[in-house]
Coordinates of N, CA and C in Angstrom, one line a residue:
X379 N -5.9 39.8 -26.1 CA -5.9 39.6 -24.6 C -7.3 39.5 -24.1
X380 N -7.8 40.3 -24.5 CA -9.5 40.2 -24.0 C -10.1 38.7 -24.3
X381 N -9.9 38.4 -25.8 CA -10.4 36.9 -26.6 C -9.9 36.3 -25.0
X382 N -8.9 35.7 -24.9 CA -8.2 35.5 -24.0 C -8.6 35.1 -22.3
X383 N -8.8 36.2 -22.1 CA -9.7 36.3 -20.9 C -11.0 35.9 -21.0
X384 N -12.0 36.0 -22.1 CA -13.3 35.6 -22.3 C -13.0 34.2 -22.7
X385 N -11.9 33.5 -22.7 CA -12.2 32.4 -23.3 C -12.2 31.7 -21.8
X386 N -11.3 32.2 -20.8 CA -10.8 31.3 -19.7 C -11.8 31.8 -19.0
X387 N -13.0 32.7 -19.2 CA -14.2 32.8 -18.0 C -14.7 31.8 -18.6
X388 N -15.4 31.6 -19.9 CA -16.3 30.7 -20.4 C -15.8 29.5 -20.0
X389 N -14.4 28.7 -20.5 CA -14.2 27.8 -19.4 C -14.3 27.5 -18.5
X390 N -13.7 28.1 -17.9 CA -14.1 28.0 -15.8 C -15.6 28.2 -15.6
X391 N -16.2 28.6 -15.9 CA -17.7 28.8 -15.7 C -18.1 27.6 -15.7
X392 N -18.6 26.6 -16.9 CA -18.7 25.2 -17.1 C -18.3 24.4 -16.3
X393 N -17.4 24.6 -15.4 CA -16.9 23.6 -13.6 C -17.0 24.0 -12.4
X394 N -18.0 25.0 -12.9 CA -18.3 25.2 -11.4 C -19.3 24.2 -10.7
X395 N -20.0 23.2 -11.5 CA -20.8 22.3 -11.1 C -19.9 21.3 -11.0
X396 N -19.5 21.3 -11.0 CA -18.5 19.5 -11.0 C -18.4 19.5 -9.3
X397 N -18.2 18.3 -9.1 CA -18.9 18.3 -7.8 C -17.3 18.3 -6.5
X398 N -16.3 18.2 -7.2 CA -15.1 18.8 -6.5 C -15.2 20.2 -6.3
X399 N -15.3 20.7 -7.2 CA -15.6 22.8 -6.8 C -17.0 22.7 -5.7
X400 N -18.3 22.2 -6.0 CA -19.1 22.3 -5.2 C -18.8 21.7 -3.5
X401 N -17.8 21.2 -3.6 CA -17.3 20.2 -2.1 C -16.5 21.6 -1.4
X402 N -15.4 22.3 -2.4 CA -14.6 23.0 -1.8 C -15.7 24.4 -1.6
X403 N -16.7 24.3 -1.7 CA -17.8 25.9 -1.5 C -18.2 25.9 0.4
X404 N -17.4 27.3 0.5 CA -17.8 27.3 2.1 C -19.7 27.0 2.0
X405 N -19.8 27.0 3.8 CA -21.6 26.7 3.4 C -22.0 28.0 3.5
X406 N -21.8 28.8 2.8 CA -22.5 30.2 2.7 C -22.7 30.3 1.7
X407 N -22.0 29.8 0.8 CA -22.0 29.7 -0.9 C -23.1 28.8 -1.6
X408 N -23.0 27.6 -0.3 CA -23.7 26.3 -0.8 C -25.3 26.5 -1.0
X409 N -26.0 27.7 -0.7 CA -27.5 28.2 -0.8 C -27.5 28.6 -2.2
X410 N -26.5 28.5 -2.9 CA -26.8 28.9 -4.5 C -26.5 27.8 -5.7
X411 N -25.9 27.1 -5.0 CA -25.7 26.0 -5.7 C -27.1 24.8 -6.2
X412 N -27.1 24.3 -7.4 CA -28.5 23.4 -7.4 C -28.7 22.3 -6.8
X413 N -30.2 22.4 -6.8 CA -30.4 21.3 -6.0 C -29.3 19.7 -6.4
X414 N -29.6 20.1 -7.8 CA -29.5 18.7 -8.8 C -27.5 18.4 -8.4
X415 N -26.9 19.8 -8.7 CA -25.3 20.0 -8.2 C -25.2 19.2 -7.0
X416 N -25.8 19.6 -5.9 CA -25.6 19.5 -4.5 C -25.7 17.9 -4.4
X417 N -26.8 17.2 -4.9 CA -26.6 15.9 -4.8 C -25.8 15.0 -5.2
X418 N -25.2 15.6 -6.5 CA -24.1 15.2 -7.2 C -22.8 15.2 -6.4
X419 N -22.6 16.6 -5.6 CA -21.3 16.3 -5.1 C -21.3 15.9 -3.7
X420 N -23.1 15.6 -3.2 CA -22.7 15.2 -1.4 C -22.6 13.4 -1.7
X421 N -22.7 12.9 -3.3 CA -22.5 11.5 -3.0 C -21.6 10.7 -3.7
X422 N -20.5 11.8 -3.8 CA -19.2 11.8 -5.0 C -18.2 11.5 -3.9
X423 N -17.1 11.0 -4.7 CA -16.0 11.0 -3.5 C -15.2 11.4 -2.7
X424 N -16.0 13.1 -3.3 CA -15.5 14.6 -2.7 C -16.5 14.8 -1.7
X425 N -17.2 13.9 -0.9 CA -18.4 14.7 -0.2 C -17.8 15.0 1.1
X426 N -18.2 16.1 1.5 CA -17.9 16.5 2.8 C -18.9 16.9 3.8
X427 N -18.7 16.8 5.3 CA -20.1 17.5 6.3 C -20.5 18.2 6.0
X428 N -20.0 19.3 5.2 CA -21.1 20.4 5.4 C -21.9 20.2 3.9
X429 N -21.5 19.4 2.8 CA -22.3 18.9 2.0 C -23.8 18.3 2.2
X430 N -23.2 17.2 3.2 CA -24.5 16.3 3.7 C -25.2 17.3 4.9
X431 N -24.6 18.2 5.8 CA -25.6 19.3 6.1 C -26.5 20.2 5.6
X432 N -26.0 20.1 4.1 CA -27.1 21.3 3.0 C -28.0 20.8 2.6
X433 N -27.9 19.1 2.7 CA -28.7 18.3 2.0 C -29.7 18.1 3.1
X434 N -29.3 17.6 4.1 CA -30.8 17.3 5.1 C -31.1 18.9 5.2
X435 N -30.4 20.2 5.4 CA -31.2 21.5 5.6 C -32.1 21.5 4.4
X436 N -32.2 21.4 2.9 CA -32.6 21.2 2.1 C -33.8 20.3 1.5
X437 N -34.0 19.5 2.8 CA -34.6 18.2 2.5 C -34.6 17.3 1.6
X438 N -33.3 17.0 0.8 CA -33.3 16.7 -1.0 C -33.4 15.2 -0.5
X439 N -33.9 14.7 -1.5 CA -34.0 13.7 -2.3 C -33.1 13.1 -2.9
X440 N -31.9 12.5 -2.7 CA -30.8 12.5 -3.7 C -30.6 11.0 -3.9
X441 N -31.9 10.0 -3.5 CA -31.6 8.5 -4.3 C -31.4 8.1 -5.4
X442 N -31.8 9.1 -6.3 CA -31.2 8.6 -7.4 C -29.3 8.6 -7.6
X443 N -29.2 9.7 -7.0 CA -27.6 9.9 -6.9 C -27.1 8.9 -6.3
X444 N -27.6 8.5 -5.3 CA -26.6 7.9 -4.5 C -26.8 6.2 -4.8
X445 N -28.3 5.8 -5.4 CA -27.8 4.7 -6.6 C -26.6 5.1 -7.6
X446 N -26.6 5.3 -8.2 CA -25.1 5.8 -9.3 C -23.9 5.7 -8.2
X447 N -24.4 6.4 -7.4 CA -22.8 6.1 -6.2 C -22.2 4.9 -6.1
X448 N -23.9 4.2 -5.2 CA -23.2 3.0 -4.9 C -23.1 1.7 -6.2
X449 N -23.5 1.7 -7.5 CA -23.1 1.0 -8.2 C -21.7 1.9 -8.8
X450 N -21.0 2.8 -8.6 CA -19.7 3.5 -9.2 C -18.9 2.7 -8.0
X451 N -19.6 2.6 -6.7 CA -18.1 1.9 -5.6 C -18.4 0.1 -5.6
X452 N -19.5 -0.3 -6.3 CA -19.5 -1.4 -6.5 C -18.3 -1.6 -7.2
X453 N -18.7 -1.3 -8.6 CA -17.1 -1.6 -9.9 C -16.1 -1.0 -9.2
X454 N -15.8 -0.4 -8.5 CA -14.6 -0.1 -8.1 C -14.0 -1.3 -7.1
X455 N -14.9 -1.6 -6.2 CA -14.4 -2.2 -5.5 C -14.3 -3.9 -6.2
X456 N -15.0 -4.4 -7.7 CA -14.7 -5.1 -8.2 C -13.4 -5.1 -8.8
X457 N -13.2 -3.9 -8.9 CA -12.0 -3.7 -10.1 C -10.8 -4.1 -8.7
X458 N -11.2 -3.6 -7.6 CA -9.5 -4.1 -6.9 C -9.8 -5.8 -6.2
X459 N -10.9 -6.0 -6.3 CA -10.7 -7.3 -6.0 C -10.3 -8.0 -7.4
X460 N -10.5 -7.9 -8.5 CA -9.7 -8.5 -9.9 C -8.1 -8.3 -9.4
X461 N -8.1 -7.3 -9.3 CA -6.3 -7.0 -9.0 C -5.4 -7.6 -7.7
X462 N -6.5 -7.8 -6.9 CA -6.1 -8.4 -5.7 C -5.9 -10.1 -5.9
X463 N -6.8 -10.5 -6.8 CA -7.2 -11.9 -6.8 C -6.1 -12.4 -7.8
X464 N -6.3 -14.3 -7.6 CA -5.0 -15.1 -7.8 C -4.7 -14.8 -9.5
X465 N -5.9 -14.7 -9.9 CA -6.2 -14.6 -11.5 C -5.2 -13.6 -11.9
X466 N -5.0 -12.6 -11.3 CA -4.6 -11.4 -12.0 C -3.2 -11.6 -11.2
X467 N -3.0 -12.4 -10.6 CA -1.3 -12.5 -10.6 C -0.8 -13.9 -10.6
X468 N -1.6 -14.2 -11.4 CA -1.0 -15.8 -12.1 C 0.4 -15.6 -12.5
X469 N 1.6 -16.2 -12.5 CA 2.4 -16.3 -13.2 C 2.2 -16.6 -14.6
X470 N 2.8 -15.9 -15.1 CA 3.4 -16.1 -16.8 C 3.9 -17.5 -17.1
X471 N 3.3 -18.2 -17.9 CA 4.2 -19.4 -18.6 C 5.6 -19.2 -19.0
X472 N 6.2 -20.3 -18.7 CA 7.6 -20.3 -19.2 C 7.7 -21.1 -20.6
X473 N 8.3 -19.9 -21.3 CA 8.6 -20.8 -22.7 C 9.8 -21.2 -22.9
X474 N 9.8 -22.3 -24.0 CA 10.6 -23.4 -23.4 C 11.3 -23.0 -25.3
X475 N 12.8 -22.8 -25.3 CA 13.3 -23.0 -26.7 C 13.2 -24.2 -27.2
X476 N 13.0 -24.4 -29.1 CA 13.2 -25.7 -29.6 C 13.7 -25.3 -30.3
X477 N 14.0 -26.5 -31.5 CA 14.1 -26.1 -32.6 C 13.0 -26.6 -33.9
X478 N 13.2 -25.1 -34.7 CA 12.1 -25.4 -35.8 C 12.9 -25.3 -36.9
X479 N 11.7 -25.6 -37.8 CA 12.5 -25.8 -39.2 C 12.0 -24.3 -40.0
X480 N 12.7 -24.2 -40.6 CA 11.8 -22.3 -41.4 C 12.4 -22.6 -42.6
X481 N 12.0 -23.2 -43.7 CA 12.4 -23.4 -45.4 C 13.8 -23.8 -45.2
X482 N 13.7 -25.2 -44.7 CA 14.9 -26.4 -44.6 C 16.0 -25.7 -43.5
X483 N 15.7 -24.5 -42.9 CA 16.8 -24.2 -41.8 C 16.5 -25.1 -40.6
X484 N 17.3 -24.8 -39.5 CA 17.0 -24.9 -38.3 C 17.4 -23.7 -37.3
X485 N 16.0 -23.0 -36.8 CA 16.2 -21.8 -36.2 C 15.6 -22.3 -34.7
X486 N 15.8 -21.2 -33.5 CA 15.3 -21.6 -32.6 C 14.3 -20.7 -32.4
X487 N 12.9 -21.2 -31.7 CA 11.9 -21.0 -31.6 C 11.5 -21.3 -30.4
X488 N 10.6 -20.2 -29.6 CA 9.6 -20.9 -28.6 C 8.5 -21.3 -28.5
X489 N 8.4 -22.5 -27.6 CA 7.4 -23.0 -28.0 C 6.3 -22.7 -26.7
X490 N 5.1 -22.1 -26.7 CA 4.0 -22.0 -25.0 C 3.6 -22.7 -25.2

């Protein structure tokens, strides 16, 4: 039972930085959080006011983050314009039965 319990602190410990836990941290909490955390989650797609509040109280720096942001909503927003676009809902060819020959038979086959 103990193994047990030490296993699921060590776990959970390791996400406390992930920047969904850091979004859900009242801002009382958020003064302990790192700098390097804090930028990660005020330009994630969990960011909330009081995120971007800790950051200007903080005076951070978070361009580099928020490059990685905006090329992460770039591909995203490519990925639904592929899915939106004519390409990606072309109709399927229609295959057309014939007949072929397979060692002197005649079987039917399609041909695209």
């Amino acid at each position: 039972m103990k193994t047990q319990i030490l296993l699921a602190a060590v776990l959970l410990s390791g996400c406390t930085s992930a920047p969904f836990l850091v979004a859900t941290l009242p801002a009382e909490d958020l003064a302990a959080v790192s700098d390097y955390n804090l930028c990660r989650a005020a330009y994630s797609r969990h960011a909330t006011r009081t995120l971007e509040l800790e950051v200007r109280r903080r005076e951070l720096d978070c361009s580099g983050h928020l490059a990685v942001a905006e090329a992460r909503q770039a591909h995203a927003l490519g990925v639904a314009n592929y899915f939106n676009s004519s390409a990606f809902k072309a109709p399927v060819p229609q295959t057309q039965q014939t007949d072929c020959y397979l060692l002197g038979n005649v079987v039917r086959c399609r041909q695209y």
